[in-house]
mmCIF file of C-alpha atoms in Angstrom:
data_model
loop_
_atom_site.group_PDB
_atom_site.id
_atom_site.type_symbol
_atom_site.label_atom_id
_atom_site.label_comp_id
_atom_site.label_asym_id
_atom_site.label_seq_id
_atom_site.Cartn_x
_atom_site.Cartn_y
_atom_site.Cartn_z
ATOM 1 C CA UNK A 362 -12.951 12.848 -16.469
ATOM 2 C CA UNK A 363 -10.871 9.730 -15.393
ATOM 3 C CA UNK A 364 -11.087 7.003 -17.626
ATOM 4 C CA UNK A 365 -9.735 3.563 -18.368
ATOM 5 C CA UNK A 366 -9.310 1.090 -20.536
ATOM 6 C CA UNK A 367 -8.685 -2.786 -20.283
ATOM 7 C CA UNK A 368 -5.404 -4.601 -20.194
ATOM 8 C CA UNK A 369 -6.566 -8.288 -18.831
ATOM 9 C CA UNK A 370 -9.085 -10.504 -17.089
ATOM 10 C CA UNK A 371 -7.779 -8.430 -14.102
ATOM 11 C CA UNK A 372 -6.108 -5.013 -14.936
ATOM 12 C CA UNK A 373 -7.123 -1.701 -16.704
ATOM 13 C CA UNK A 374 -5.135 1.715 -17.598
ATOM 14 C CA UNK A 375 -6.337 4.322 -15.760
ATOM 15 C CA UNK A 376 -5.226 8.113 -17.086
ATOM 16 C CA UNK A 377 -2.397 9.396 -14.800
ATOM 17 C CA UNK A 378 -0.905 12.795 -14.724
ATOM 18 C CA UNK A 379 2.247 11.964 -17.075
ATOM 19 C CA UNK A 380 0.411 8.445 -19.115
ATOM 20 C CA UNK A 381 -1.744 5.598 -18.086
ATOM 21 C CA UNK A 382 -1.342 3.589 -14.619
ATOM 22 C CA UNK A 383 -1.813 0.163 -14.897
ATOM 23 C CA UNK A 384 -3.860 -1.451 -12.444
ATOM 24 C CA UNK A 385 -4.524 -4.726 -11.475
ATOM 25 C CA UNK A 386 -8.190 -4.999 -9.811
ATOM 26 C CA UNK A 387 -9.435 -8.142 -6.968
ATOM 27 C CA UNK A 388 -13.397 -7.042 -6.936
ATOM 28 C CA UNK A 389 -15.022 -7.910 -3.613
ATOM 29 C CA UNK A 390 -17.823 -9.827 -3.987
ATOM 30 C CA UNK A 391 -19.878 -7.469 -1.678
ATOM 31 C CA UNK A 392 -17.632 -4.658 -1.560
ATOM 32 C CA UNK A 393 -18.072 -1.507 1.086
ATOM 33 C CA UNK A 394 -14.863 0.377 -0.134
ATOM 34 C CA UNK A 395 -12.393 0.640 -2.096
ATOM 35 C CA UNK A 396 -8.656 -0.544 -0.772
ATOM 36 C CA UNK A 397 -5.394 0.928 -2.703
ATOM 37 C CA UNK A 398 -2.581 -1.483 -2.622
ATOM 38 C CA UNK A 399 1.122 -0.235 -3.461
ATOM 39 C CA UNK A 400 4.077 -2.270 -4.384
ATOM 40 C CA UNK A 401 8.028 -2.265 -3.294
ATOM 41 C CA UNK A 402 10.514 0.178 -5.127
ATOM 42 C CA UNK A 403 10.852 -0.115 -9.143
ATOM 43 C CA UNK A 404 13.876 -0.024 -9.225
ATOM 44 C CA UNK A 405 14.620 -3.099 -7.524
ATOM 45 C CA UNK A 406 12.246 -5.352 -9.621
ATOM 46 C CA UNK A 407 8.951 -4.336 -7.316
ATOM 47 C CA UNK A 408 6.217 -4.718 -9.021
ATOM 48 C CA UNK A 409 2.183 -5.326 -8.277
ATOM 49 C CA UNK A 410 2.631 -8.883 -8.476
ATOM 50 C CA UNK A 411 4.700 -8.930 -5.860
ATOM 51 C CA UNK A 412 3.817 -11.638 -3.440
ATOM 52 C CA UNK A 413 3.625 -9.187 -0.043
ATOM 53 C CA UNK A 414 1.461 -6.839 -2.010
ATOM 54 C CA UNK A 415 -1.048 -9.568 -3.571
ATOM 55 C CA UNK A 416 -1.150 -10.568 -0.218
ATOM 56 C CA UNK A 417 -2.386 -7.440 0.785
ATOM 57 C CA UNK A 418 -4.964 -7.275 -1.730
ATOM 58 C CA UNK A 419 -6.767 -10.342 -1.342
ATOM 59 C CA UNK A 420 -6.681 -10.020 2.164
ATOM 60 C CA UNK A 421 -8.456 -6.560 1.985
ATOM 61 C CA UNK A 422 -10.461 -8.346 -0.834
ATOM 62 C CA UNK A 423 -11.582 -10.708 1.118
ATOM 63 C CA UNK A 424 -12.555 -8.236 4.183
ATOM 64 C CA UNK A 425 -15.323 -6.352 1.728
ATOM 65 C CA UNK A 426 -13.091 -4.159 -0.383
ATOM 66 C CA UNK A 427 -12.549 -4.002 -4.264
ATOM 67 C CA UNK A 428 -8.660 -4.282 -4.060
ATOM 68 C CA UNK A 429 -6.555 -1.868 -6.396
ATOM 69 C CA UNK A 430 -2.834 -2.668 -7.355
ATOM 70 C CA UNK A 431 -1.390 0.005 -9.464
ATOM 71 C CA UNK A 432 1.987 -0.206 -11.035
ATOM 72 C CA UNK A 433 4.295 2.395 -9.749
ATOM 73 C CA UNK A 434 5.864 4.812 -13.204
ATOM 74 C CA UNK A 435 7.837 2.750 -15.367
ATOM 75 C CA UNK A 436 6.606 -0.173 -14.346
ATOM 76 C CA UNK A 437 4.524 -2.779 -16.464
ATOM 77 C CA UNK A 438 2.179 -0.740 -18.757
ATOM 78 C CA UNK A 439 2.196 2.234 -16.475
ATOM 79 C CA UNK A 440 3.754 5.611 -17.799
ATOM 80 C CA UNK A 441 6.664 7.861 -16.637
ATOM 81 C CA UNK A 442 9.629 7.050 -14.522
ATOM 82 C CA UNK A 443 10.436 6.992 -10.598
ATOM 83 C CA UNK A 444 10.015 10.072 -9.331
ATOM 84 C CA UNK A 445 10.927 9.101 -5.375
ATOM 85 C CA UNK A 446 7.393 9.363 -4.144
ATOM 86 C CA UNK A 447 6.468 12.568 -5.408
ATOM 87 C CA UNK A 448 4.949 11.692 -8.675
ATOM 88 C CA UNK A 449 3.925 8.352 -7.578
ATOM 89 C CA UNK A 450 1.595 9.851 -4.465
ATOM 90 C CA UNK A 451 0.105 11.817 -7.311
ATOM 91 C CA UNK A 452 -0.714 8.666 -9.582
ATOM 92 C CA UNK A 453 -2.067 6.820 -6.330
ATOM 93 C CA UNK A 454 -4.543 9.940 -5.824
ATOM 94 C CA UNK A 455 -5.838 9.664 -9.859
ATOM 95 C CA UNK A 456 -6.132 6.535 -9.253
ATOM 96 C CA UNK A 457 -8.282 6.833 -6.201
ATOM 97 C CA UNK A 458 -10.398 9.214 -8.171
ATOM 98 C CA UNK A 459 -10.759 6.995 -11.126
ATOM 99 C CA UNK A 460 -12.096 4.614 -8.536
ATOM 100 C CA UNK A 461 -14.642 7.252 -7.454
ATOM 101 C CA UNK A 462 -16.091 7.606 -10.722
ATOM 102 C CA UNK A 463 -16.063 3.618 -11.095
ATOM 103 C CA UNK A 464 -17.946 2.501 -8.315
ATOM 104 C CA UNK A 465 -20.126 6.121 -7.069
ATOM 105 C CA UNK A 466 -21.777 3.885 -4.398
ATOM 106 C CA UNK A 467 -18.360 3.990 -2.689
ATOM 107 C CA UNK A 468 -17.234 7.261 -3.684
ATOM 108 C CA UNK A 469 -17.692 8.953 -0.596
ATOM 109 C CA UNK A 470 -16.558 5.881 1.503
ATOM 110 C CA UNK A 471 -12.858 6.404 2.958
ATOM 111 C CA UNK A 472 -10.438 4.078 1.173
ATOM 112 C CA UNK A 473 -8.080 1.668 2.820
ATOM 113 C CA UNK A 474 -4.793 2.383 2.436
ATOM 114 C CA UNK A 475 -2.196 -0.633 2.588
ATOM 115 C CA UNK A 476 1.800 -0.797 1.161
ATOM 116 C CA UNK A 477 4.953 -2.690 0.975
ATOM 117 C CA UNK A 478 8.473 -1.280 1.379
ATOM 118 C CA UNK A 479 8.544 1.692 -0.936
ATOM 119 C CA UNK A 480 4.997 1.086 -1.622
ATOM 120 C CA UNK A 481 4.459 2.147 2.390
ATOM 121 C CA UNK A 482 6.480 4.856 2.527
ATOM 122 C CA UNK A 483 4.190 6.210 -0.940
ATOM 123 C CA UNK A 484 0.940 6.113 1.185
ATOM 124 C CA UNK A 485 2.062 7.838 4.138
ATOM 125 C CA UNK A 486 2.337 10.539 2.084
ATOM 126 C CA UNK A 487 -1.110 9.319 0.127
ATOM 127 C CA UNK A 488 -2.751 9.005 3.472
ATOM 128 C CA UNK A 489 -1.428 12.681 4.180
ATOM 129 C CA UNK A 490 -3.052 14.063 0.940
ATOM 130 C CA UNK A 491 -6.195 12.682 1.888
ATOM 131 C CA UNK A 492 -6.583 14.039 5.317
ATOM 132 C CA UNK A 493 -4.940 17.896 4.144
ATOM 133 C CA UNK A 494 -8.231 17.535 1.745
ATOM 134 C CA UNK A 495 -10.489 16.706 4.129
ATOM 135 C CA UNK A 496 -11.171 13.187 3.471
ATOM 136 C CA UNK A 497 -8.841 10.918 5.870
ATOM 137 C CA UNK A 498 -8.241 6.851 4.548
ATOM 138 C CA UNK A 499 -10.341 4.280 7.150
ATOM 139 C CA UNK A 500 -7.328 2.875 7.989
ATOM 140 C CA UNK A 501 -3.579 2.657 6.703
ATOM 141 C CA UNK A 502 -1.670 -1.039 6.697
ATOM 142 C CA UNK A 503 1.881 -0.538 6.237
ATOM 143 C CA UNK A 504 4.389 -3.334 5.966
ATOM 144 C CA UNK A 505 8.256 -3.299 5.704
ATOM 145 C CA UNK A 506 7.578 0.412 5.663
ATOM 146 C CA UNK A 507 10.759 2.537 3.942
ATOM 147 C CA UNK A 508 12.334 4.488 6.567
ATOM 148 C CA UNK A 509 15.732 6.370 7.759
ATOM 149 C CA UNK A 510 18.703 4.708 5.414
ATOM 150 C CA UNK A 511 17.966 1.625 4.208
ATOM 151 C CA UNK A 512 19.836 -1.018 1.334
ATOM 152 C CA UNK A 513 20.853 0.444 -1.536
ATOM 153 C CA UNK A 514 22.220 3.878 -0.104
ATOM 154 C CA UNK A 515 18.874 4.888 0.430
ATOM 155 C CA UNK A 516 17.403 7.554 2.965
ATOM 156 C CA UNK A 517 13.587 7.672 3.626
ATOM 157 C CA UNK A 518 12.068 10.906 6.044
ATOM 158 C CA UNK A 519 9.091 9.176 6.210
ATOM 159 C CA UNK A 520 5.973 10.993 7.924
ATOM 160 C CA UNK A 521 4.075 10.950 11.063
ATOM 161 C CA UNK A 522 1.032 8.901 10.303
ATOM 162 C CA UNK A 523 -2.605 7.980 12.689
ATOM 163 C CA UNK A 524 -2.226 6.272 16.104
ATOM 164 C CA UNK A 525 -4.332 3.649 14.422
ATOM 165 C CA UNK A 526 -2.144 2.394 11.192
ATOM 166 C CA UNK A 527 -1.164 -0.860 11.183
ATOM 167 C CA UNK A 528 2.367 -1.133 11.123
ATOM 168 C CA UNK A 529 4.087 -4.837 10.830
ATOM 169 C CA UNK A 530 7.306 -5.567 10.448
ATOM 170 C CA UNK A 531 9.907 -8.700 10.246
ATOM 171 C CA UNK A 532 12.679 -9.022 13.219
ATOM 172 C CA UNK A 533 14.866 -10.235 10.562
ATOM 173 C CA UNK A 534 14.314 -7.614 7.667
ATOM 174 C CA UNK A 535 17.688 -7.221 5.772
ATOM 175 C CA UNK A 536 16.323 -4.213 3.847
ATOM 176 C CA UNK A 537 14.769 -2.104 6.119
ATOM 177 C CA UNK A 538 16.055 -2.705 9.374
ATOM 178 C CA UNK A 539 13.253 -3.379 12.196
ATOM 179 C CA UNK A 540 15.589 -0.365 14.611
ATOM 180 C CA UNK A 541 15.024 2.135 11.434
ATOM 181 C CA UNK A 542 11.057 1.734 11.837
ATOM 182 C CA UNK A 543 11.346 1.738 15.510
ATOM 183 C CA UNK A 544 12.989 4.992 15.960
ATOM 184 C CA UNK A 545 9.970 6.691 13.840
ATOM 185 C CA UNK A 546 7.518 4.989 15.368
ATOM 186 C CA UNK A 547 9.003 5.710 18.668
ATOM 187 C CA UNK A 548 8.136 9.448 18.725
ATOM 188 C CA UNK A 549 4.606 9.147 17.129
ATOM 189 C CA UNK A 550 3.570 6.504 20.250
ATOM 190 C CA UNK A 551 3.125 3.821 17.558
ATOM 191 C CA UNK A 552 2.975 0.184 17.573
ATOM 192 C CA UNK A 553 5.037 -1.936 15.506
ATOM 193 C CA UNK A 554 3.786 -5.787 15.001
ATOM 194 C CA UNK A 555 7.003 -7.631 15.034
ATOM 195 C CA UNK A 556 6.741 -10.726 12.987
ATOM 196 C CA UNK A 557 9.510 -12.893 15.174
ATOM 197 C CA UNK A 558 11.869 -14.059 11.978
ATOM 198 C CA UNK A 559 10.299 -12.830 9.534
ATOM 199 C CA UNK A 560 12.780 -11.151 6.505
ATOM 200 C CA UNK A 561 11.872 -8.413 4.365
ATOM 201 C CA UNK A 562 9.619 -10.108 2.120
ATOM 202 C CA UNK A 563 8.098 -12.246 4.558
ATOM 203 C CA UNK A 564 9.375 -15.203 2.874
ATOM 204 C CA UNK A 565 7.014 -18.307 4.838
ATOM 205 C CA UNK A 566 5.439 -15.609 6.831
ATOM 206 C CA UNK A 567 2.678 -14.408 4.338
ATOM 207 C CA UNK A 568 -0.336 -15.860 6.680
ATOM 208 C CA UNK A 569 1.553 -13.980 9.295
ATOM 209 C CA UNK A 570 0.129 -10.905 7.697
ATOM 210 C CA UNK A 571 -3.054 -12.093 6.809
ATOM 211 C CA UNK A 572 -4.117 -12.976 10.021
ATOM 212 C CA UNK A 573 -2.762 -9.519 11.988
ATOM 213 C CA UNK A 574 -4.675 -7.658 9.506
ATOM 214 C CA UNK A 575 -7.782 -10.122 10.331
ATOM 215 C CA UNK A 576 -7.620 -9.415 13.625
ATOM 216 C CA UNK A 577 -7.172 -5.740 13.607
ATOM 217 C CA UNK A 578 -10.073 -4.967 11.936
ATOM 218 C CA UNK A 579 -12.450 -7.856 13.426
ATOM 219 C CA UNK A 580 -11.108 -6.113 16.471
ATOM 220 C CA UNK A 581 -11.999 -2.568 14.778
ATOM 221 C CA UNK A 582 -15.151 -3.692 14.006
ATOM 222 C CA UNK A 583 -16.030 -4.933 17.726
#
């Protein structure tokens, strides 16, 4: 059984696989599912606070879904250290079924899946899970998503995701280059939202993403 106990107005420690996840939770106030929210790489000073990721959450708050931002391992209160994606797909996942046990009236609802950076390039592969065990997200947001060799001397392989995930991305990203996301979109037939200007971290450009997730799922809903 997945428990948790409280950290603050807004977070609790859920049980992970190597110690407790930290999670910071934005409660719908008529909720019909549940929406993980992951952050940017802990090892450059991303965190669940960060201000692309809250954006995330309220937004998907705000759209009917109790919001989830866990800390990634090492991070805040939450247990372990990075483990590249690996580990941290398998903390998202315990802390999807914590979630289930939570709120049962939206256990068998699929999840929305959103990320930043890092965070995105973790629920591809969370997203991937999901659907190998027969229980695909709604939808999957990702934003600045981690892919081919990025700052840092970094190298992402990220997967091939749904037709329908929500990919945005700045012109002027610094860290992730928009051509890196382009050439793995390219092959999958994907879309990118280019956000003309817009750096890494959105810096000005927060609405931006806001209102393209508004509109892709008032469209999805028409």
């Amino acid at each position: 059984m997945t428990s948790a106990s409280t950290v603050g107005p807004n977070a609790e420690l859920v049980d992970g696989p190597v110690g407790p996840i930290e999670v910071i939770v934005d409660l719908a106030a008529e909720a019909r599912g549940i929406a993980l929210v992951t952050h940017p790489h802990p090892l450059f000073g991303g965190a669940n606070t960060n201000k692309v990721t809250y954006t995330l959450a309220r937004t998907l708050r705000d759209l009917g879904y109790h919001a989830l931002r866990p800390n990634f391992r090492g991070v805040g209160k939450t247990g372990g250290s990075h483990d590249n994606g690996q580990g941290e797909t398998e903390d998202m996942l315990a802390v999807l079924a914590w979630a289930g046990q939570r709120w049962p009236a939206l256990s068998t609802a699929p999840v929305m899946l959103a990320g930043f950076s890092f965070g995105a390039y973790v629920q591809t592969r969370v997203a991937q899970s999901l659907a190998d065990a027969g229980h695909p997200a709604e939808r999957l947001i990702l934003v600045g998503t981690a892919a081919g060799h990025v700052e840092g001397a970094r190298k992402y392989d990220t997967g091939a995701v749904r037709p329908d995930t929500l990919v945005i991305h700045g012109s002027k990203d610094e860290t992730v280059p928009l051509p890196n996301v382009l050439a793995w979109a390219e092959p999958l037939e994907l879309p990118v939202v280019v956000v003309a200007g817009a750096d890494h971290f959105f810096h000005g450009r927060l609405q931006n993403i806001r209102d393209i997730i508004n509109r892709a799922m008032c469209a999805n809903v028409a």
